[in-house]
Amino acid sequence: MADTFDLIYEQVRKIPRGRVSTYGAVAAMAGNPRWPRVVGFALHVNPEPGAIPCHRVVNRFGGLSEAFAFGGVNMQRILLEEEGVTFLPDGRVDLSKHLWPDTK
DNA sequence: TTAATGACCTATC
DNA sequence: CGATAGGCCATTA
C-alpha cells in the first residue's frame, strides 16, 4: 500500500524546521527522480497532516501550493514564517536560504 | 479496461 | 547561456 508514498512521507518528515524542500528533491531523495508528480499526489492525500508538514514542501520556484490540505494557504505562510522561513515580496519562499538540502 | 489529468521536473535545441 | 518541449509515476473518472 503505502510503498511509494511512505518513502515520500518519510522524506518530508525528515525536513528540518525552518527549511523547505522541493517535490523533485524529495522524490529524488526518496530514490526516484521521476516522481515529482507522484509526490504532489502523495501530499495531496496527506493521510497524516500532523506528521507530514506539506507546508514545508514547495515547487521548484518556491511558490507554495494552492490546494493546501491543512486549512489554508495563508496558514502555510504563517507556519513557515513561524518556523523562521523568509518570504519574498513575490509571495514565494527564499529557496536560496531555506532550500533543503543545501546544495553547496 | 482505457484514457486523461495532475501540489512537477529534467533534458535538449 | 537561455528558452522550449516532452515525459514520468500514480491516481481518478
JSON list of C-alpha atoms (C1' of nucleotides) in Angstrom, two decimals:
[
{"chain": "A", "resi": 1, "resn": "MET", "atom": "CA", "xyz": [0.00, 0.00, 0.00]},
{"chain": "A", "resi": 2, "resn": "ALA", "atom": "CA", "xyz": [1.93, 2.99, 1.23]},
{"chain": "A", "resi": 3, "resn": "ASP", "atom": "CA", "xyz": [5.13, 1.92, -0.51]},
{"chain": "A", "resi": 4, "resn": "THR", "atom": "CA", "xyz": [5.88, 4.77, -2.81]},
{"chain": "A", "resi": 5, "resn": "PHE", "atom": "CA", "xyz": [4.03, 7.23, -0.62]},
{"chain": "A", "resi": 6, "resn": "ASP", "atom": "CA", "xyz": [5.74, 6.09, 2.54]},
{"chain": "A", "resi": 7, "resn": "LEU", "atom": "CA", "xyz": [9.13, 6.97, 1.08]},
{"chain": "A", "resi": 8, "resn": "ILE", "atom": "CA", "xyz": [7.89, 10.43, 0.23]},
{"chain": "A", "resi": 9, "resn": "TYR", "atom": "CA", "xyz": [6.30, 10.92, 3.62]},
{"chain": "A", "resi": 10, "resn": "GLU", "atom": "CA", "xyz": [9.50, 9.76, 5.26]},
{"chain": "A", "resi": 11, "resn": "GLN", "atom": "CA", "xyz": [11.48, 12.31, 3.33]},
{"chain": "A", "resi": 12, "resn": "VAL", "atom": "CA", "xyz": [9.05, 15.13, 4.08]},
{"chain": "A", "resi": 13, "resn": "ARG", "atom": "CA", "xyz": [9.05, 14.20, 7.75]},
{"chain": "A", "resi": 14, "resn": "LYS", "atom": "CA", "xyz": [12.84, 14.44, 7.72]},
{"chain": "A", "resi": 15, "resn": "ILE", "atom": "CA", "xyz": [12.72, 18.05, 6.60]},
{"chain": "A", "resi": 16, "resn": "PRO", "atom": "CA", "xyz": [14.27, 20.13, 9.41]},
{"chain": "A", "resi": 17, "resn": "ARG", "atom": "CA", "xyz": [12.30, 23.00, 10.93]},
{"chain": "A", "resi": 18, "resn": "GLY", "atom": "CA", "xyz": [12.72, 26.36, 9.25]},
{"chain": "A", "resi": 19, "resn": "ARG", "atom": "CA", "xyz": [13.66, 24.71, 5.99]},
{"chain": "A", "resi": 20, "resn": "VAL", "atom": "CA", "xyz": [11.78, 23.94, 2.78]},
{"chain": "A", "resi": 21, "resn": "SER", "atom": "CA", "xyz": [12.25, 21.25, 0.18]},
{"chain": "A", "resi": 22, "resn": "THR", "atom": "CA", "xyz": [11.02, 20.76, -3.35]},
{"chain": "A", "resi": 23, "resn": "TYR", "atom": "CA", "xyz": [8.93, 17.94, -4.80]},
{"chain": "A", "resi": 24, "resn": "GLY", "atom": "CA", "xyz": [11.72, 16.95, -7.15]},
{"chain": "A", "resi": 25, "resn": "ALA", "atom": "CA", "xyz": [14.23, 16.96, -4.30]},
{"chain": "A", "resi": 26, "resn": "VAL", "atom": "CA", "xyz": [12.01, 14.86, -2.06]},
{"chain": "A", "resi": 27, "resn": "ALA", "atom": "CA", "xyz": [11.28, 12.48, -4.91]},
{"chain": "A", "resi": 28, "resn": "ALA", "atom": "CA", "xyz": [14.98, 12.23, -5.73]},
{"chain": "A", "resi": 29, "resn": "MET", "atom": "CA", "xyz": [15.85, 11.64, -2.06]},
{"chain": "A", "resi": 30, "resn": "ALA", "atom": "CA", "xyz": [13.10, 9.03, -1.88]},
{"chain": "A", "resi": 31, "resn": "GLY", "atom": "CA", "xyz": [15.07, 7.21, -4.56]},
{"chain": "A", "resi": 32, "resn": "ASN", "atom": "CA", "xyz": [13.07, 8.11, -7.67]},
{"chain": "A", "resi": 33, "resn": "PRO", "atom": "CA", "xyz": [13.99, 11.31, -9.53]},
{"chain": "A", "resi": 34, "resn": "ARG", "atom": "CA", "xyz": [10.88, 10.80, -11.73]},
{"chain": "A", "resi": 35, "resn": "TRP", "atom": "CA", "xyz": [8.16, 11.10, -9.13]},
{"chain": "A", "resi": 36, "resn": "PRO", "atom": "CA", "xyz": [7.74, 14.84, -8.66]},
{"chain": "A", "resi": 37, "resn": "ARG", "atom": "CA", "xyz": [4.12, 14.46, -9.73]},
{"chain": "A", "resi": 38, "resn": "VAL", "atom": "CA", "xyz": [3.51, 11.46, -7.51]},
{"chain": "A", "resi": 39, "resn": "VAL", "atom": "CA", "xyz": [5.00, 13.41, -4.62]},
{"chain": "A", "resi": 40, "resn": "GLY", "atom": "CA", "xyz": [2.39, 16.10, -5.20]},
{"chain": "A", "resi": 41, "resn": "PHE", "atom": "CA", "xyz": [-0.31, 13.47, -5.14]},
{"chain": "A", "resi": 42, "resn": "ALA", "atom": "CA", "xyz": [1.12, 11.89, -2.02]},
{"chain": "A", "resi": 43, "resn": "LEU", "atom": "CA", "xyz": [1.00, 15.19, -0.19]},
{"chain": "A", "resi": 44, "resn": "HIS", "atom": "CA", "xyz": [-2.42, 15.79, -1.66]},
{"chain": "A", "resi": 45, "resn": "VAL", "atom": "CA", "xyz": [-3.64, 12.64, 0.03]},
{"chain": "A", "resi": 46, "resn": "ASN", "atom": "CA", "xyz": [-1.78, 13.72, 3.16]},
{"chain": "A", "resi": 47, "resn": "PRO", "atom": "CA", "xyz": [-3.04, 10.84, 5.35]},
{"chain": "A", "resi": 48, "resn": "GLU", "atom": "CA", "xyz": [-1.07, 12.22, 8.31]},
{"chain": "A", "resi": 49, "resn": "PRO", "atom": "CA", "xyz": [-1.29, 16.03, 8.21]},
{"chain": "A", "resi": 50, "resn": "GLY", "atom": "CA", "xyz": [0.03, 16.05, 11.76]},
{"chain": "A", "resi": 51, "resn": "ALA", "atom": "CA", "xyz": [3.22, 14.28, 10.74]},
{"chain": "A", "resi": 52, "resn": "ILE", "atom": "CA", "xyz": [3.53, 15.37, 7.13]},
{"chain": "A", "resi": 53, "resn": "PRO", "atom": "CA", "xyz": [4.34, 19.11, 7.02]},
{"chain": "A", "resi": 54, "resn": "CYS", "atom": "CA", "xyz": [3.25, 19.69, 3.43]},
{"chain": "A", "resi": 55, "resn": "HIS", "atom": "CA", "xyz": [3.74, 23.38, 4.10]},
{"chain": "A", "resi": 56, "resn": "ARG", "atom": "CA", "xyz": [7.49, 22.69, 4.07]},
{"chain": "A", "resi": 57, "resn": "VAL", "atom": "CA", "xyz": [7.23, 21.29, 0.57]},
{"chain": "A", "resi": 58, "resn": "VAL", "atom": "CA", "xyz": [7.22, 23.78, -2.27]},
{"chain": "A", "resi": 59, "resn": "ASN", "atom": "CA", "xyz": [7.69, 23.60, -6.01]},
{"chain": "A", "resi": 60, "resn": "ARG", "atom": "CA", "xyz": [10.93, 24.37, -7.82]},
{"chain": "A", "resi": 61, "resn": "PHE", "atom": "CA", "xyz": [10.02, 28.09, -7.89]},
{"chain": "A", "resi": 62, "resn": "GLY", "atom": "CA", "xyz": [9.45, 28.36, -4.17]},
{"chain": "A", "resi": 63, "resn": "GLY", "atom": "CA", "xyz": [5.75, 29.00, -4.68]},
{"chain": "A", "resi": 64, "resn": "LEU", "atom": "CA", "xyz": [3.56, 27.11, -2.24]},
{"chain": "A", "resi": 65, "resn": "SER", "atom": "CA", "xyz": [0.54, 25.14, -3.29]},
{"chain": "A", "resi": 66, "resn": "GLU", "atom": "CA", "xyz": [-2.96, 26.48, -3.68]},
{"chain": "A", "resi": 67, "resn": "ALA", "atom": "CA", "xyz": [-4.71, 23.30, -2.61]},
{"chain": "A", "resi": 68, "resn": "PHE", "atom": "CA", "xyz": [-3.20, 23.15, 0.83]},
{"chain": "A", "resi": 69, "resn": "ALA", "atom": "CA", "xyz": [-4.60, 20.30, 2.93]},
{"chain": "A", "resi": 70, "resn": "PHE", "atom": "CA", "xyz": [-4.08, 21.86, 6.36]},
{"chain": "A", "resi": 71, "resn": "GLY", "atom": "CA", "xyz": [-6.64, 24.62, 6.39]},
{"chain": "A", "resi": 72, "resn": "GLY", "atom": "CA", "xyz": [-5.47, 27.43, 4.14]},
{"chain": "A", "resi": 73, "resn": "VAL", "atom": "CA", "xyz": [-2.62, 28.69, 2.05]},
{"chain": "A", "resi": 74, "resn": "ASN", "atom": "CA", "xyz": [-2.20, 31.71, 4.31]},
{"chain": "A", "resi": 75, "resn": "MET", "atom": "CA", "xyz": [-1.85, 29.36, 7.25]},
{"chain": "A", "resi": 76, "resn": "GLN", "atom": "CA", "xyz": [1.01, 27.67, 5.46]},
{"chain": "A", "resi": 77, "resn": "ARG", "atom": "CA", "xyz": [2.76, 31.00, 5.01]},
{"chain": "A", "resi": 78, "resn": "ILE", "atom": "CA", "xyz": [2.32, 31.72, 8.72]},
{"chain": "A", "resi": 79, "resn": "LEU", "atom": "CA", "xyz": [3.65, 28.31, 9.70]},
{"chain": "A", "resi": 80, "resn": "LEU", "atom": "CA", "xyz": [6.76, 28.77, 7.58]},
{"chain": "A", "resi": 81, "resn": "GLU", "atom": "CA", "xyz": [7.29, 32.27, 8.94]},
{"chain": "A", "resi": 82, "resn": "GLU", "atom": "CA", "xyz": [6.88, 30.96, 12.47]},
{"chain": "A", "resi": 83, "resn": "GLU", "atom": "CA", "xyz": [9.45, 28.33, 11.70]},
{"chain": "A", "resi": 84, "resn": "GLY", "atom": "CA", "xyz": [11.87, 31.01, 10.62]},
{"chain": "A", "resi": 85, "resn": "VAL", "atom": "CA", "xyz": [11.45, 30.83, 6.86]},
{"chain": "A", "resi": 86, "resn": "THR", "atom": "CA", "xyz": [11.77, 34.04, 4.87]},
{"chain": "A", "resi": 87, "resn": "PHE", "atom": "CA", "xyz": [9.18, 35.04, 2.31]},
{"chain": "A", "resi": 88, "resn": "LEU", "atom": "CA", "xyz": [9.91, 37.19, -0.70]},
{"chain": "A", "resi": 89, "resn": "PRO", "atom": "CA", "xyz": [7.64, 40.11, -1.65]},
{"chain": "A", "resi": 90, "resn": "ASP", "atom": "CA", "xyz": [6.56, 37.97, -4.58]},
{"chain": "A", "resi": 91, "resn": "GLY", "atom": "CA", "xyz": [4.90, 35.59, -2.13]},
{"chain": "A", "resi": 92, "resn": "ARG", "atom": "CA", "xyz": [7.48, 32.86, -2.64]},
{"chain": "A", "resi": 93, "resn": "VAL", "atom": "CA", "xyz": [9.82, 31.24, -0.16]},
{"chain": "A", "resi": 94, "resn": "ASP", "atom": "CA", "xyz": [13.51, 32.10, -0.22]},
{"chain": "A", "resi": 95, "resn": "LEU", "atom": "CA", "xyz": [14.76, 28.79, -1.53]},
{"chain": "A", "resi": 96, "resn": "SER", "atom": "CA", "xyz": [18.27, 30.23, -1.70]},
{"chain": "A", "resi": 97, "resn": "LYS", "atom": "CA", "xyz": [18.18, 30.41, 2.11]},
{"chain": "A", "resi": 98, "resn": "HIS", "atom": "CA", "xyz": [15.87, 27.61, 3.13]},
{"chain": "A", "resi": 99, "resn": "LEU", "atom": "CA", "xyz": [16.09, 25.11, 0.31]},
{"chain": "A", "resi": 100, "resn": "TRP", "atom": "CA", "xyz": [16.88, 21.71, 1.75]},
{"chain": "A", "resi": 101, "resn": "PRO", "atom": "CA", "xyz": [19.19, 20.04, 1.40]},
{"chain": "A", "resi": 102, "resn": "ASP", "atom": "CA", "xyz": [21.50, 23.00, 0.99]},
{"chain": "A", "resi": 103, "resn": "THR", "atom": "CA", "xyz": [23.12, 22.33, -2.33]},
{"chain": "A", "resi": 104, "resn": "LYS", "atom": "CA", "xyz": [26.55, 23.63, -1.55]},
{"chain": "B", "resi": 1, "resn": "DT", "atom": "C1'", "xyz": [-10.33, -1.62, -19.16]},
{"chain": "B", "resi": 2, "resn": "DT", "atom": "C1'", "xyz": [-8.70, 2.56, -21.35]},
{"chain": "B", "resi": 3, "resn": "DA", "atom": "C1'", "xyz": [-7.93, 7.27, -21.27]},
{"chain": "B", "resi": 4, "resn": "DA", "atom": "C1'", "xyz": [-6.90, 11.65, -19.28]},
{"chain": "B", "resi": 5, "resn": "DT", "atom": "C1'", "xyz": [-5.13, 14.68, -15.78]},
{"chain": "B", "resi": 6, "resn": "DG", "atom": "C1'", "xyz": [-2.10, 16.22, -12.27]},
{"chain": "B", "resi": 7, "resn": "DA", "atom": "C1'", "xyz": [0.63, 20.19, -5.35]},
{"chain": "B", "resi": 8, "resn": "DC", "atom": "C1'", "xyz": [6.21, 18.72, -11.30]},
{"chain": "B", "resi": 9, "resn": "DC", "atom": "C1'", "xyz": [10.88, 18.25, -13.20]},
{"chain": "B", "resi": 10, "resn": "DT", "atom": "C1'", "xyz": [14.53, 17.17, -16.49]},
{"chain": "B", "resi": 11, "resn": "DA", "atom": "C1'", "xyz": [16.65, 17.15, -20.83]},
{"chain": "B", "resi": 12, "resn": "DT", "atom": "C1'", "xyz": [17.58, 19.04, -25.24]},
{"chain": "B", "resi": 13, "resn": "DC", "atom": "C1'", "xyz": [17.99, 22.62, -29.03]},
{"chain": "C", "resi": 1, "resn": "DC", "atom": "C1'", "xyz": [23.66, 30.79, -21.63]},
{"chain": "C", "resi": 2, "resn": "DG", "atom": "C1'", "xyz": [18.50, 30.89, -22.39]},
{"chain": "C", "resi": 3, "resn": "DA", "atom": "C1'", "xyz": [14.25, 29.01, -23.87]},
{"chain": "C", "resi": 4, "resn": "DT", "atom": "C1'", "xyz": [11.18, 25.23, -25.40]},
{"chain": "C", "resi": 5, "resn": "DA", "atom": "C1'", "xyz": [9.28, 20.63, -25.40]},
{"chain": "C", "resi": 6, "resn": "DG", "atom": "C1'", "xyz": [8.40, 16.43, -23.58]},
{"chain": "C", "resi": 7, "resn": "DG", "atom": "C1'", "xyz": [7.99, 12.85, -20.28]},
{"chain": "C", "resi": 8, "resn": "DC", "atom": "C1'", "xyz": [7.47, 10.03, -15.92]},
{"chain": "C", "resi": 9, "resn": "DC", "atom": "C1'", "xyz": [4.57, 7.82, -11.97]},
{"chain": "C", "resi": 10, "resn": "DA", "atom": "C1'", "xyz": [0.37, 7.31, -9.89]},
{"chain": "C", "resi": 11, "resn": "DT", "atom": "C1'", "xyz": [-4.47, 8.30, -9.28]},
{"chain": "C", "resi": 12, "resn": "DT", "atom": "C1'", "xyz": [-9.18, 9.06, -10.78]},
{"chain": "C", "resi": 13, "resn": "DA", "atom": "C1'", "xyz": [-13.13, 9.13, -13.96]}
]
